[in-house]
mmCIF file of C-alpha atoms in Angstrom:
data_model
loop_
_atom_site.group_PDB
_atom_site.id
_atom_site.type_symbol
_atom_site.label_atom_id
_atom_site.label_comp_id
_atom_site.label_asym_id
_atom_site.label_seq_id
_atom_site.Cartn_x
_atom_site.Cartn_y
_atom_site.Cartn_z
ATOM 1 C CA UNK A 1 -11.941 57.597 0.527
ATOM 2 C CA UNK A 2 -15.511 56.711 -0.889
ATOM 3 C CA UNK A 3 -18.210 55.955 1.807
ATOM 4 C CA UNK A 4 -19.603 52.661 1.313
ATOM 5 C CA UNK A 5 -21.858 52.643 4.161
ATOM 6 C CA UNK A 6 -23.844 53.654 1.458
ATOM 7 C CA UNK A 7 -27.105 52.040 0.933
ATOM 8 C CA UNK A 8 -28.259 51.133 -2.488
ATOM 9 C CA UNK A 9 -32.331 50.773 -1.847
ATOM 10 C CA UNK A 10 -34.421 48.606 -2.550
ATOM 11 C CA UNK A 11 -34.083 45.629 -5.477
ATOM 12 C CA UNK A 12 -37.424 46.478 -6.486
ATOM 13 C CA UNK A 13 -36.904 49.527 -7.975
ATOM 14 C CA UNK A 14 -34.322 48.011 -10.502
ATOM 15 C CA UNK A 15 -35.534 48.588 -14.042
ATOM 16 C CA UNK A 16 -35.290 44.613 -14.777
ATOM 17 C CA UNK A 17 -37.014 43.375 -11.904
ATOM 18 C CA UNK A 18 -39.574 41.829 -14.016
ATOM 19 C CA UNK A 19 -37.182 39.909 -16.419
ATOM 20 C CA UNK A 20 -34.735 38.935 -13.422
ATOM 21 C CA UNK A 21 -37.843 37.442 -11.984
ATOM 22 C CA UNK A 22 -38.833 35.757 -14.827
ATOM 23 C CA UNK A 23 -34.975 34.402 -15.381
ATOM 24 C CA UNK A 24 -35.607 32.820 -11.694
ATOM 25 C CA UNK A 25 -38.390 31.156 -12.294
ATOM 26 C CA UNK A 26 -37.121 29.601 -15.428
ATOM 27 C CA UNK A 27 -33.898 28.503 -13.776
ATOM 28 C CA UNK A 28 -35.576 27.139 -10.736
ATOM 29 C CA UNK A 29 -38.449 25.941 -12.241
ATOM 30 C CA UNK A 30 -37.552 22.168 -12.710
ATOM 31 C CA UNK A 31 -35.952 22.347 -9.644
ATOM 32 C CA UNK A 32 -38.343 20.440 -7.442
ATOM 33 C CA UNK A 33 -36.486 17.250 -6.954
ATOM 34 C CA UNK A 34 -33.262 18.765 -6.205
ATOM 35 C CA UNK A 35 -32.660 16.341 -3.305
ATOM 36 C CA UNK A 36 -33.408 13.274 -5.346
ATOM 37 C CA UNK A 37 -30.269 13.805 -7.757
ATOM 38 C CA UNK A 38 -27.651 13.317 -5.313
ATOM 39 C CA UNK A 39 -29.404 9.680 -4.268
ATOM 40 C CA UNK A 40 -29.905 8.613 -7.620
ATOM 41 C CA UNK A 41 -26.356 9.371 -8.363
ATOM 42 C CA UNK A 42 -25.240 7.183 -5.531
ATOM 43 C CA UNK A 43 -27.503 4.531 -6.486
ATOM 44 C CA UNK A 44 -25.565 4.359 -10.144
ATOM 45 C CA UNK A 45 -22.252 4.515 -7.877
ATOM 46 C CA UNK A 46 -23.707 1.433 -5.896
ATOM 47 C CA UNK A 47 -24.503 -0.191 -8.548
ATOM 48 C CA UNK A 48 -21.745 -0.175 -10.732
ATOM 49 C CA UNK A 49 -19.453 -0.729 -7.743
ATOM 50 C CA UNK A 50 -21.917 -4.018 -6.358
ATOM 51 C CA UNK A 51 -20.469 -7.056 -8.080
ATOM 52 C CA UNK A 52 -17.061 -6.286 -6.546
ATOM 53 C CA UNK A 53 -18.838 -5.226 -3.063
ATOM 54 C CA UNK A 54 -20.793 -8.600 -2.845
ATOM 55 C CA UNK A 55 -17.464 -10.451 -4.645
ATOM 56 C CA UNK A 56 -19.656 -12.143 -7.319
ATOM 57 C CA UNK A 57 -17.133 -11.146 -10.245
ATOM 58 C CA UNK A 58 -15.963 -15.037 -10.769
ATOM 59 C CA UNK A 59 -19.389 -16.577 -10.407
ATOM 60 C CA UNK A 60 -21.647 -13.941 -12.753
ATOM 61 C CA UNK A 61 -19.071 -12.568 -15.058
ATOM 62 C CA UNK A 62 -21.782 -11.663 -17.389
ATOM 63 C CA UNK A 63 -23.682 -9.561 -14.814
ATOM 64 C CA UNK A 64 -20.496 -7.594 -13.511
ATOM 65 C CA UNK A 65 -19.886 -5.468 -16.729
ATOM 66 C CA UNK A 66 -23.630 -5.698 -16.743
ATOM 67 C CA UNK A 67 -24.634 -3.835 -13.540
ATOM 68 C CA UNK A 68 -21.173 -1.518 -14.765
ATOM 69 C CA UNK A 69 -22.713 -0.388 -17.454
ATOM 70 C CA UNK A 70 -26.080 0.124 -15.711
ATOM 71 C CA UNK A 71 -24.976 1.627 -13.185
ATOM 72 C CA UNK A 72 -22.742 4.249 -15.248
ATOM 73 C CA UNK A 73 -26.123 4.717 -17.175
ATOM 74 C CA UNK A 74 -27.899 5.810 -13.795
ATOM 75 C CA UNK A 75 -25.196 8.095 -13.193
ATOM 76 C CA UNK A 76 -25.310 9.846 -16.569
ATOM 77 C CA UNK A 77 -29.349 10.249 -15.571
ATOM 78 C CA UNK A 78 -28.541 11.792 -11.963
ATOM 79 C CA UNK A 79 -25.628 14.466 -14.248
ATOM 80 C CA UNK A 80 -28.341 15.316 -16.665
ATOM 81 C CA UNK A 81 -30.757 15.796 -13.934
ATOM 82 C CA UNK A 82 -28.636 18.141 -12.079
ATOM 83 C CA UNK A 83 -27.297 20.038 -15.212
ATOM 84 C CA UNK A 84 -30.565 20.425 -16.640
ATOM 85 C CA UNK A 85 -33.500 19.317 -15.491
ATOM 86 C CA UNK A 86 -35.700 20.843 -17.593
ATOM 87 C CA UNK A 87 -34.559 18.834 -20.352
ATOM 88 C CA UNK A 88 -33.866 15.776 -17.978
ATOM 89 C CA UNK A 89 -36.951 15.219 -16.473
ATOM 90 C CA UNK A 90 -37.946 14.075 -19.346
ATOM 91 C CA UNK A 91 -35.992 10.623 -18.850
ATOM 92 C CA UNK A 92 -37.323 9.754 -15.879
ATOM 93 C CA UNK A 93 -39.362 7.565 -17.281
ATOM 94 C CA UNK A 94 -36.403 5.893 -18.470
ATOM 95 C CA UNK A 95 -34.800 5.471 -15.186
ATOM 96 C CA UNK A 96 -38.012 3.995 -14.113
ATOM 97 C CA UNK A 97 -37.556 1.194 -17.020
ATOM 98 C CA UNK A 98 -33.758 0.706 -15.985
ATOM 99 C CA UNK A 99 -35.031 0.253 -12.772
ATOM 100 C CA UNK A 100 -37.617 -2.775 -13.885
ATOM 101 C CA UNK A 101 -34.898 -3.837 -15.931
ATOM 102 C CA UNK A 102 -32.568 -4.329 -13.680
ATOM 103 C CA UNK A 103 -34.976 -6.084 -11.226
ATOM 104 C CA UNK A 104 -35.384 -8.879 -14.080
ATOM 105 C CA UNK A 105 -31.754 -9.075 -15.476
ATOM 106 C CA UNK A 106 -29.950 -11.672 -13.288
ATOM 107 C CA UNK A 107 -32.557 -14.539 -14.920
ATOM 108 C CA UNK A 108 -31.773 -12.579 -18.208
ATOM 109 C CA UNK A 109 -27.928 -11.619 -17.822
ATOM 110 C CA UNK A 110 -26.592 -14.050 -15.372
ATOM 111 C CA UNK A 111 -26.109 -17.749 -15.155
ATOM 112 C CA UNK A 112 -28.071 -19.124 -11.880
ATOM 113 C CA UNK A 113 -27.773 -16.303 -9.565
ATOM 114 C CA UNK A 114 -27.720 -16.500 -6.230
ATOM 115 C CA UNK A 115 -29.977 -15.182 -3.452
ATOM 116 C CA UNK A 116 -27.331 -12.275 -3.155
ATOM 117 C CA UNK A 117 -27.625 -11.797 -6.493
ATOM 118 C CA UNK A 118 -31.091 -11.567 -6.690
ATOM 119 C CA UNK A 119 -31.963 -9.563 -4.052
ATOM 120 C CA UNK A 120 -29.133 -6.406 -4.663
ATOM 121 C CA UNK A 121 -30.177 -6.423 -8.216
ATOM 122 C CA UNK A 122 -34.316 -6.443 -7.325
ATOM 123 C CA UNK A 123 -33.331 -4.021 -3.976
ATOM 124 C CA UNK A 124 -31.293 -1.397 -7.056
ATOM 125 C CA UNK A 125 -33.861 -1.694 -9.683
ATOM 126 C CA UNK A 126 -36.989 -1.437 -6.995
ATOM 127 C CA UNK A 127 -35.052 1.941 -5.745
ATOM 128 C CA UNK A 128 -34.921 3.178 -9.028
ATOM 129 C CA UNK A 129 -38.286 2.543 -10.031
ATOM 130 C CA UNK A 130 -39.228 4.555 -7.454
ATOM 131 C CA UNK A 131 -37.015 7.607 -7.818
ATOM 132 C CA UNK A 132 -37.561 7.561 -11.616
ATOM 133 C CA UNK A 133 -41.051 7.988 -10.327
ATOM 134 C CA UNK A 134 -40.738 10.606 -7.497
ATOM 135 C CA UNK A 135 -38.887 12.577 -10.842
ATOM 136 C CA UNK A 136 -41.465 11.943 -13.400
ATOM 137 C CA UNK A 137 -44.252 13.172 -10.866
ATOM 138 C CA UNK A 138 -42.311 16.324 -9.881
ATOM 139 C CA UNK A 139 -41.219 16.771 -14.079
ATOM 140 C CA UNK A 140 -45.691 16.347 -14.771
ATOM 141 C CA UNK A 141 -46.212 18.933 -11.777
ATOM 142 C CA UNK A 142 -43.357 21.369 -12.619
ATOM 143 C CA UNK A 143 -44.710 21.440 -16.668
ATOM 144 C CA UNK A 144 -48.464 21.666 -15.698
ATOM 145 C CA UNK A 145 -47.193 24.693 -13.391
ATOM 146 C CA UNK A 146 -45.606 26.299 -16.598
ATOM 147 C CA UNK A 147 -48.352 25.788 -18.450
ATOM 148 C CA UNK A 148 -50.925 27.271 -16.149
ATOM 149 C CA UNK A 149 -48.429 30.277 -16.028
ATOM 150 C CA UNK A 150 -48.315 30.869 -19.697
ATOM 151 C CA UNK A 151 -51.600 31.038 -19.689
#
């Protein structure tokens, strides 16, 4: 029988330290809005899912396969910002526009919206605004870190 009380050392004398290091940083590095994915996910849930929460599907037809598709839009954004951020990040900016857009879409989309109406659509778009921004600040710090490293 082999003894594995055994102690292996120390990680820092492996002979890839430096490169597993390196991987690390690189995986983690857009990392710093990890929390913000899971509530921008659920705000594309919400949304898609509001027309039949607030029963408006008879009155603003138009705006229910509207805020669908939005919403399935802001939950493609929180996948690709949990898959890979790095490349995400990117699209914040984006979510940010969906955001305004969706704050002006029920004088666009619908057909005399309600107060309701109005204020889920301006309370879902203001929300992403500001998490598309919260991303795009942490995407602008994360990259000027990167760069400062490289250099």
């Amino acid at each position: 029988m082999s003894n594995v009380s055994h102690t292996r050392g120390d990680i820092t004398t492996h002979p890839d330290v430096s490169e597993m290091r390196e991987r690390y940083d690189r995986v983690l590095g857009g990392r710093d809005v990890a929390l913000v994915d899971g509530p921008v996910f659920l705000l594309g849930l919400y949304c898609a899912a509001s027309p039949w929460i607030l029963h408006y599907t008879t009155s603003q037809t138009p705006l229910v396969t509207h805020n669908l598709i939005m919403g399935i839009a802001i939950g493609v954004l929180a996948l690709g910002f949990t898959t890979t951020p790095a490349r995400m990040y990117g699209l914040s900016w984006a979510m940010s526009a969906v955001g305004v857009w969706l704050i002006i879409s029920p004088w666009v989309v619908g057909d005399s919206p309600d107060a309701g109406v109005i204020v889920n659509n301006a309370i879902i778009g203001g929300l992403a605004v500001v998490l598309g921004l919260i991303c795009a600040a942490a995407s602008a710090k994360s990259k000027g870190a990167r760069r400062t490293a490289q250099t």
